[in-house]
PDB file of C-alpha atoms and ligand atoms in Angstrom:
ATOM      1  CA  MET L 275      78.719 354.664 -48.370  1.00  0.00           C
ATOM      2  CA  LYS L 276      76.813 356.020 -51.362  1.00  0.00           C
ATOM      3  CA  PHE L 277      73.554 354.342 -52.338  1.00  0.00           C
ATOM      4  CA  PHE L 278      72.621 353.954 -55.985  1.00  0.00           C
ATOM      5  CA  VAL L 279      69.372 352.277 -57.039  1.00  0.00           C
ATOM      6  CA  ASP L 280      69.629 349.421 -59.487  1.00  0.00           C
ATOM      7  CA  THR L 281      66.517 349.874 -61.614  1.00  0.00           C
ATOM      8  CA  ALA L 282      65.110 351.575 -64.699  1.00  0.00           C
ATOM      9  CA  ASP L 283      61.667 351.926 -63.088  1.00  0.00           C
ATOM     10  CA  THR L 284      61.236 355.694 -62.949  1.00  0.00           C
ATOM     11  CA  ALA L 285      58.256 355.562 -60.574  1.00  0.00           C
ATOM     12  CA  GLU L 286      60.395 353.650 -58.052  1.00  0.00           C
ATOM     13  CA  ILE L 287      63.324 356.022 -58.601  1.00  0.00           C
ATOM     14  CA  LYS L 288      61.102 359.094 -58.015  1.00  0.00           C
ATOM     15  CA  ASP L 289      59.690 357.606 -54.852  1.00  0.00           C
ATOM     16  CA  LEU L 290      63.080 356.650 -53.437  1.00  0.00           C
ATOM     17  CA  ALA L 291      64.811 359.855 -54.569  1.00  0.00           C
ATOM     18  CA  ALA L 292      62.251 361.814 -52.514  1.00  0.00           C
ATOM     19  CA  THR L 293      63.974 360.442 -49.380  1.00  0.00           C
ATOM     20  CA  GLY L 294      67.114 362.377 -50.319  1.00  0.00           C
ATOM     21  CA  LEU L 295      69.104 359.176 -49.791  1.00  0.00           C
ATOM     22  CA  VAL L 296      69.662 358.192 -53.418  1.00  0.00           C
ATOM     23  CA  ASP L 297      73.093 359.196 -54.752  1.00  0.00           C
ATOM     24  CA  GLY L 298      72.826 357.673 -58.214  1.00  0.00           C
ATOM     25  CA  VAL L 299      71.232 355.031 -60.433  1.00  0.00           C
ATOM     26  CA  THR L 300      72.531 352.007 -62.326  1.00  0.00           C
ATOM     27  CA  THR L 301      70.795 350.359 -65.250  1.00  0.00           C
ATOM     28  CA  ASN L 302      71.685 347.452 -67.489  1.00  0.00           C
ATOM     29  CA  PRO L 303      70.125 345.960 -70.646  1.00  0.00           C
ATOM     30  CA  SER L 304      67.996 343.537 -68.595  1.00  0.00           C
ATOM     31  CA  LEU L 305      66.580 346.386 -66.480  1.00  0.00           C
ATOM     32  CA  ILE L 306      65.847 348.402 -69.642  1.00  0.00           C
ATOM     33  CA  LYS L 307      64.036 345.375 -71.080  1.00  0.00           C
ATOM     34  CA  LYS L 308      62.050 345.030 -67.847  1.00  0.00           C
ATOM     35  CA  SER L 309      61.016 348.708 -68.032  1.00  0.00           C
ATOM     36  CA  GLY L 310      59.595 348.129 -71.535  1.00  0.00           C
ATOM     37  CA  ARG L 311      60.683 351.659 -72.437  1.00  0.00           C
ATOM     38  CA  ASP L 312      62.920 353.379 -74.979  1.00  0.00           C
ATOM     39  CA  PHE L 313      66.519 353.358 -73.681  1.00  0.00           C
ATOM     40  CA  PHE L 314      67.335 356.990 -74.505  1.00  0.00           C
ATOM     41  CA  GLU L 315      64.024 358.262 -73.135  1.00  0.00           C
ATOM     42  CA  VAL L 316      64.289 356.390 -69.858  1.00  0.00           C
ATOM     43  CA  ILE L 317      67.917 357.390 -69.235  1.00  0.00           C
ATOM     44  CA  ALA L 318      67.051 361.051 -69.901  1.00  0.00           C
ATOM     45  CA  GLU L 319      64.142 360.847 -67.449  1.00  0.00           C
ATOM     46  CA  ILE L 320      66.255 359.177 -64.752  1.00  0.00           C
ATOM     47  CA  CYS L 321      68.970 361.824 -65.195  1.00  0.00           C
ATOM     48  CA  GLU L 322      66.389 364.527 -64.485  1.00  0.00           C
ATOM     49  CA  ILE L 323      65.119 362.793 -61.355  1.00  0.00           C
ATOM     50  CA  VAL L 324      68.536 362.043 -59.848  1.00  0.00           C
ATOM     51  CA  PRO L 325      71.355 364.570 -60.238  1.00  0.00           C
ATOM     52  CA  GLY L 326      74.013 361.965 -59.326  1.00  0.00           C
ATOM     53  CA  PRO L 327      75.665 359.464 -61.670  1.00  0.00           C
ATOM     54  CA  VAL L 328      73.324 357.412 -63.873  1.00  0.00           C
ATOM     55  CA  SER L 329      74.896 354.365 -65.535  1.00  0.00           C
ATOM     56  CA  ALA L 330      73.861 353.605 -69.112  1.00  0.00           C
ATOM     57  CA  GLU L 331      75.332 350.396 -70.497  1.00  0.00           C
ATOM     58  CA  VAL L 332      76.708 349.929 -73.995  1.00  0.00           C
ATOM     59  CA  ALA L 333      75.467 346.956 -76.013  1.00  0.00           C
ATOM     60  CA  ALA L 334      78.409 346.794 -78.415  1.00  0.00           C
ATOM     61  CA  THR L 335      81.188 344.284 -77.823  1.00  0.00           C
ATOM     62  CA  THR L 336      83.959 345.845 -79.917  1.00  0.00           C
ATOM     63  CA  LEU L 337      86.080 348.857 -78.949  1.00  0.00           C
ATOM     64  CA  ASP L 338      84.861 350.938 -81.885  1.00  0.00           C
ATOM     65  CA  GLY L 339      81.266 349.948 -81.229  1.00  0.00           C
ATOM     66  CA  MET L 340      81.508 350.845 -77.551  1.00  0.00           C
ATOM     67  CA  LEU L 341      83.082 354.220 -78.336  1.00  0.00           C
ATOM     68  CA  ALA L 342      80.386 354.957 -80.917  1.00  0.00           C
ATOM     69  CA  GLU L 343      77.630 354.041 -78.453  1.00  0.00           C
ATOM     70  CA  ALA L 344      79.273 356.050 -75.671  1.00  0.00           C
ATOM     71  CA  ALA L 345      79.285 359.050 -78.021  1.00  0.00           C
ATOM     72  CA  ARG L 346      75.508 358.675 -78.406  1.00  0.00           C
ATOM     73  CA  LEU L 347      74.810 358.069 -74.709  1.00  0.00           C
ATOM     74  CA  SER L 348      77.043 360.718 -73.091  1.00  0.00           C
ATOM     75  CA  PRO L 349      75.168 363.731 -74.553  1.00  0.00           C
ATOM     76  CA  ILE L 350      71.869 362.563 -73.009  1.00  0.00           C
ATOM     77  CA  ALA L 351      72.791 364.407 -69.797  1.00  0.00           C
ATOM     78  CA  PRO L 352      75.915 365.550 -67.944  1.00  0.00           C
ATOM     79  CA  ASN L 353      75.380 362.912 -65.244  1.00  0.00           C
ATOM     80  CA  VAL L 354      75.463 359.910 -67.595  1.00  0.00           C
ATOM     81  CA  THR L 355      78.129 357.349 -66.667  1.00  0.00           C
ATOM     82  CA  ILE L 356      79.060 354.943 -69.460  1.00  0.00           C
ATOM     83  CA  LYS L 357      78.874 351.308 -68.368  1.00  0.00           C
ATOM     84  CA  VAL L 358      81.069 348.821 -70.224  1.00  0.00           C
ATOM     85  CA  PRO L 359      81.606 345.093 -69.730  1.00  0.00           C
ATOM     86  CA  LEU L 360      84.840 343.758 -68.283  1.00  0.00           C
ATOM     87  CA  THR L 361      86.345 342.436 -71.512  1.00  0.00           C
ATOM     88  CA  TRP L 362      89.576 343.474 -73.231  1.00  0.00           C
ATOM     89  CA  ASP L 363      87.594 345.737 -75.541  1.00  0.00           C
ATOM     90  CA  GLY L 364      85.728 347.103 -72.525  1.00  0.00           C
ATOM     91  CA  LEU L 365      89.030 347.846 -70.803  1.00  0.00           C
ATOM     92  CA  LYS L 366      90.383 349.566 -73.906  1.00  0.00           C
ATOM     93  CA  ALA L 367      87.195 351.619 -74.124  1.00  0.00           C
ATOM     94  CA  THR L 368      87.567 352.504 -70.433  1.00  0.00           C
ATOM     95  CA  LYS L 369      91.102 353.744 -71.025  1.00  0.00           C
ATOM     96  CA  ARG L 370      90.024 355.864 -73.993  1.00  0.00           C
ATOM     97  CA  LEU L 371      86.878 357.263 -72.401  1.00  0.00           C
ATOM     98  CA  SER L 372      88.430 358.012 -69.012  1.00  0.00           C
ATOM     99  CA  ALA L 373      91.294 359.856 -70.766  1.00  0.00           C
ATOM    100  CA  GLU L 374      88.607 362.071 -72.336  1.00  0.00           C
ATOM    101  CA  GLY L 375      87.098 362.757 -68.914  1.00  0.00           C
ATOM    102  CA  VAL L 376      84.103 360.447 -69.390  1.00  0.00           C
ATOM    103  CA  LYS L 377      82.999 358.605 -66.248  1.00  0.00           C
ATOM    104  CA  VAL L 378      83.072 354.832 -66.773  1.00  0.00           C
ATOM    105  CA  ASN L 379      81.490 352.046 -64.749  1.00  0.00           C
ATOM    106  CA  VAL L 380      83.123 348.690 -65.547  1.00  0.00           C
ATOM    107  CA  THR L 381      80.549 345.982 -65.032  1.00  0.00           C
ATOM    108  CA  LEU L 382      80.351 342.172 -64.833  1.00  0.00           C
ATOM    109  CA  CYS L 383      83.408 341.964 -62.567  1.00  0.00           C
ATOM    110  CA  PHE L 384      83.848 338.595 -60.895  1.00  0.00           C
ATOM    111  CA  SER L 385      87.515 338.592 -59.823  1.00  0.00           C
ATOM    112  CA  ALA L 386      90.068 340.784 -58.077  1.00  0.00           C
ATOM    113  CA  ALA L 387      92.350 340.506 -61.117  1.00  0.00           C
ATOM    114  CA  GLN L 388      89.601 341.996 -63.288  1.00  0.00           C
ATOM    115  CA  ALA L 389      89.105 344.795 -60.748  1.00  0.00           C
ATOM    116  CA  LEU L 390      92.818 345.593 -60.803  1.00  0.00           C
ATOM    117  CA  LEU L 391      92.765 345.878 -64.595  1.00  0.00           C
ATOM    118  CA  ALA L 392      89.707 348.151 -64.495  1.00  0.00           C
ATOM    119  CA  ALA L 393      91.459 350.457 -62.032  1.00  0.00           C
ATOM    120  CA  LYS L 394      94.559 350.567 -64.244  1.00  0.00           C
ATOM    121  CA  ALA L 395      92.328 351.452 -67.192  1.00  0.00           C
ATOM    122  CA  GLY L 396      90.989 354.442 -65.249  1.00  0.00           C
ATOM    123  CA  ALA L 397      87.499 353.214 -64.377  1.00  0.00           C
ATOM    124  CA  THR L 398      85.472 355.577 -62.214  1.00  0.00           C
ATOM    125  CA  TYR L 399      83.636 352.574 -60.756  1.00  0.00           C
ATOM    126  CA  ILE L 400      84.216 348.828 -60.687  1.00  0.00           C
ATOM    127  CA  SER L 401      81.045 346.757 -60.323  1.00  0.00           C
ATOM    128  CA  PRO L 402      81.669 343.348 -58.711  1.00  0.00           C
ATOM    129  CA  PHE L 403      78.486 341.213 -58.850  1.00  0.00           C
ATOM    130  CA  ILE L 404      78.303 339.596 -55.434  1.00  0.00           C
ATOM    131  CA  GLY L 405      74.874 337.926 -55.560  1.00  0.00           C
ATOM    132  CA  ARG L 406      75.754 336.060 -58.744  1.00  0.00           C
ATOM    133  CA  LEU L 407      78.908 334.690 -57.054  1.00  0.00           C
ATOM    134  CA  ASP L 408      76.815 333.582 -54.065  1.00  0.00           C
ATOM    135  CA  ASP L 409      74.471 331.890 -56.563  1.00  0.00           C
ATOM    136  CA  ILE L 410      77.270 329.568 -57.729  1.00  0.00           C
ATOM    137  CA  GLY L 411      78.336 328.659 -54.197  1.00  0.00           C
ATOM    138  CA  LEU L 412      81.108 331.253 -53.762  1.00  0.00           C
ATOM    139  CA  ASP L 413      81.141 334.173 -51.335  1.00  0.00           C
ATOM    140  CA  GLY L 414      80.654 337.441 -53.204  1.00  0.00           C
ATOM    141  CA  LEU L 415      81.651 339.473 -50.164  1.00  0.00           C
ATOM    142  CA  ASP L 416      85.123 337.873 -50.217  1.00  0.00           C
ATOM    143  CA  LEU L 417      85.600 339.541 -53.579  1.00  0.00           C
ATOM    144  CA  ILE L 418      84.625 342.940 -52.146  1.00  0.00           C
ATOM    145  CA  SER L 419      87.089 342.428 -49.315  1.00  0.00           C
ATOM    146  CA  ASP L 420      89.893 341.533 -51.773  1.00  0.00           C
ATOM    147  CA  ILE L 421      89.208 344.491 -54.064  1.00  0.00           C
ATOM    148  CA  CYS L 422      88.995 346.987 -51.182  1.00  0.00           C
ATOM    149  CA  GLN L 423      92.254 345.619 -49.774  1.00  0.00           C
ATOM    150  CA  ILE L 424      94.044 345.863 -53.133  1.00  0.00           C
ATOM    151  CA  TYR L 425      92.754 349.352 -53.980  1.00  0.00           C
ATOM    152  CA  ASP L 426      93.743 350.582 -50.503  1.00  0.00           C
ATOM    153  CA  GLN L 427      97.389 349.707 -51.213  1.00  0.00           C
ATOM    154  CA  TYR L 428      97.716 352.292 -53.983  1.00  0.00           C
ATOM    155  CA  GLU L 429      97.055 356.002 -53.587  1.00  0.00           C
ATOM    156  CA  SER L 430      97.014 356.295 -57.368  1.00  0.00           C
ATOM    157  CA  ILE L 431      93.879 354.145 -57.608  1.00  0.00           C
ATOM    158  CA  GLN L 432      90.845 356.421 -57.587  1.00  0.00           C
ATOM    159  CA  THR L 433      88.369 353.782 -58.807  1.00  0.00           C
ATOM    160  CA  GLU L 434      85.395 353.368 -56.488  1.00  0.00           C
ATOM    161  CA  VAL L 435      84.120 349.929 -55.510  1.00  0.00           C
ATOM    162  CA  LEU L 436      80.445 349.789 -56.534  1.00  0.00           C
ATOM    163  CA  VAL L 437      78.927 346.676 -54.984  1.00  0.00           C
ATOM    164  CA  ALA L 438      76.428 345.219 -57.463  1.00  0.00           C
ATOM    165  CA  SER L 439      74.071 342.251 -57.612  1.00  0.00           C
ATOM    166  CA  VAL L 440      73.120 343.002 -54.019  1.00  0.00           C
ATOM    167  CA  ARG L 441      70.447 340.723 -52.600  1.00  0.00           C
ATOM    168  CA  SER L 442      70.070 341.651 -48.916  1.00  0.00           C
ATOM    169  CA  PRO L 443      70.687 344.279 -46.233  1.00  0.00           C
ATOM    170  CA  GLY L 444      73.406 341.945 -44.889  1.00  0.00           C
ATOM    171  CA  HIS L 445      75.319 342.356 -48.152  1.00  0.00           C
ATOM    172  CA  VAL L 446      75.168 346.137 -47.735  1.00  0.00           C
ATOM    173  CA  ILE L 447      76.315 346.153 -44.106  1.00  0.00           C
ATOM    174  CA  GLU L 448      79.207 343.758 -44.681  1.00  0.00           C
ATOM    175  CA  ALA L 449      80.359 345.703 -47.744  1.00  0.00           C
ATOM    176  CA  ALA L 450      80.122 348.978 -45.784  1.00  0.00           C
ATOM    177  CA  LYS L 451      82.298 347.468 -43.032  1.00  0.00           C
ATOM    178  CA  MET L 452      84.897 346.734 -45.711  1.00  0.00           C
ATOM    179  CA  GLY L 453      84.828 350.346 -46.879  1.00  0.00           C
ATOM    180  CA  ALA L 454      83.197 349.801 -50.282  1.00  0.00           C
ATOM    181  CA  HIS L 455      82.367 353.234 -51.680  1.00  0.00           C
ATOM    182  CA  VAL L 456      78.974 352.524 -53.259  1.00  0.00           C
ATOM    183  CA  ALA L 457      76.249 349.876 -53.186  1.00  0.00           C
ATOM    184  CA  THR L 458      73.712 349.712 -55.972  1.00  0.00           C
ATOM    185  CA  LEU L 459      70.508 348.372 -54.503  1.00  0.00           C
ATOM    186  CA  PRO L 460      67.336 346.919 -55.921  1.00  0.00           C
ATOM    187  CA  PRO L 461      64.528 349.162 -54.585  1.00  0.00           C
ATOM    188  CA  ALA L 462      63.234 346.396 -52.305  1.00  0.00           C
ATOM    189  CA  VAL L 463      66.625 346.045 -50.593  1.00  0.00           C
ATOM    190  CA  LEU L 464      66.915 349.808 -50.092  1.00  0.00           C
ATOM    191  CA  ARG L 465      63.474 349.830 -48.454  1.00  0.00           C
ATOM    192  CA  GLN L 466      64.415 346.826 -46.291  1.00  0.00           C
ATOM    193  CA  LEU L 467      67.374 348.734 -44.822  1.00  0.00           C
ATOM    194  CA  ALA L 468      65.016 350.908 -42.755  1.00  0.00           C
ATOM    195  CA  LEU L 469      63.002 348.049 -41.320  1.00  0.00           C
ATOM    196  CA  HIS L 470      63.258 346.366 -37.914  1.00  0.00           C
ATOM    197  CA  PRO L 471      60.426 344.579 -36.096  1.00  0.00           C
ATOM    198  CA  LEU L 472      61.482 346.119 -32.768  1.00  0.00           C
ATOM    199  CA  THR L 473      61.138 349.597 -34.312  1.00  0.00           C
ATOM    200  CA  ASP L 474      57.526 348.801 -35.280  1.00  0.00           C
ATOM    201  CA  LYS L 475      56.779 347.227 -31.904  1.00  0.00           C
ATOM    202  CA  GLY L 476      58.402 350.085 -29.963  1.00  0.00           C
ATOM    203  CA  LEU L 477      56.583 352.739 -31.990  1.00  0.00           C
ATOM    204  CA  ALA L 478      53.215 351.046 -31.451  1.00  0.00           C
ATOM    205  CA  ALA L 479      53.826 351.040 -27.667  1.00  0.00           C
ATOM    206  CA  PHE L 480      54.950 354.684 -27.625  1.00  0.00           C
ATOM    207  CA  LEU L 481      51.903 355.768 -29.635  1.00  0.00           C
ATOM    208  CA  ALA L 482      49.522 353.874 -27.355  1.00  0.00           C
ATOM    209  CA  ASP L 483      51.086 355.424 -24.227  1.00  0.00           C
ATOM    210  CA  TRP L 484      51.056 358.884 -25.787  1.00  0.00           C
ATOM    211  CA  GLU L 485      47.403 358.520 -26.703  1.00  0.00           C
ATOM    212  CA  ALA L 486      46.703 357.589 -23.045  1.00  0.00           C
ATOM    213  CA  THR L 487      48.222 360.870 -21.810  1.00  0.00           C
ATOM    214  CA  GLY L 488      45.553 362.774 -23.750  1.00  0.00           C
ATOM    215  CA  GLN L 489      48.170 365.380 -24.729  1.00  0.00           C
ATOM    216  CA  LYS L 490      48.901 366.986 -28.141  1.00  0.00           C
ATOM    217  CA  ILE L 491      52.186 368.425 -29.418  1.00  0.00           C
ATOM    218  CA  VAL L 492      50.570 370.629 -32.066  1.00  0.00           C
TER     219      VAL L 492
HETATM  220  O1  G3P I 760      73.173 346.146 -62.415  1.00  0.00           O
HETATM  221  C1  G3P I 760      74.047 345.093 -62.235  1.00  0.00           C
HETATM  222  C2  G3P I 760      73.671 344.129 -61.111  1.00  0.00           C
HETATM  223  O2  G3P I 760      73.371 344.817 -59.943  1.00  0.00           O
HETATM  224  C3  G3P I 760      72.700 343.062 -61.495  1.00  0.00           C
HETATM  225  O3  G3P I 760      72.229 342.356 -60.395  1.00  0.00           O
HETATM  226  O4  G3P I 760      70.508 340.873 -59.416  1.00  0.00           O
HETATM  227  O5  G3P I 760      70.876 340.872 -61.909  1.00  0.00           O
HETATM  228  O6  G3P I 760      72.553 339.858 -60.367  1.00  0.00           O
HETATM  229  P1  G3P I 760      71.500 340.899 -60.544  1.00  0.00           P
END
């Protein structure tokens, strides 16, 4: 499973990218707002930090508007992925952009039917928002299971399932068991993946015993 980070905070991205475990980055208008920075500047900086795909989301809602914005965003760097909303205009834009070889991340997916349409339109990634489904009393992971099952039926579908709106390590593990290709993680969730209280407890005991031997490795 590939790990993307879901943030426009370049200090966080730098820190996490130093682990070598970050395969890409996703942003959205809310994350850009939170960064307080210029959209073009921040995307360019992220693209330099992480060589993998970096999603930059259009703000237009019409086909022509989305294509015009994609034409401005794509030249920022070769690793820019254009993110479009799952609307009819977004699907039309996906079809047009993917035919031109542009990588497209179709976002705001909340149903398997929407995911099927995005795949037919040639999306590189489909982004189902699982946390937001959980928030309204549904089970977001059921949607991941459905999409993975549907995509697996057709060799012609190359679209990758990019699990978004992730809230916990449990989301990541369950989605990985289903074979989802990518999870985009808030930095805090990515950090949480490495943590276990028994690891801390075990390490403390090992270090105390090692100290007691009086030995040194180097
Ligand atoms: O980037 C899209 C998605 O991951 C947003 O997540 O936490 O705002 O529902 P959230």
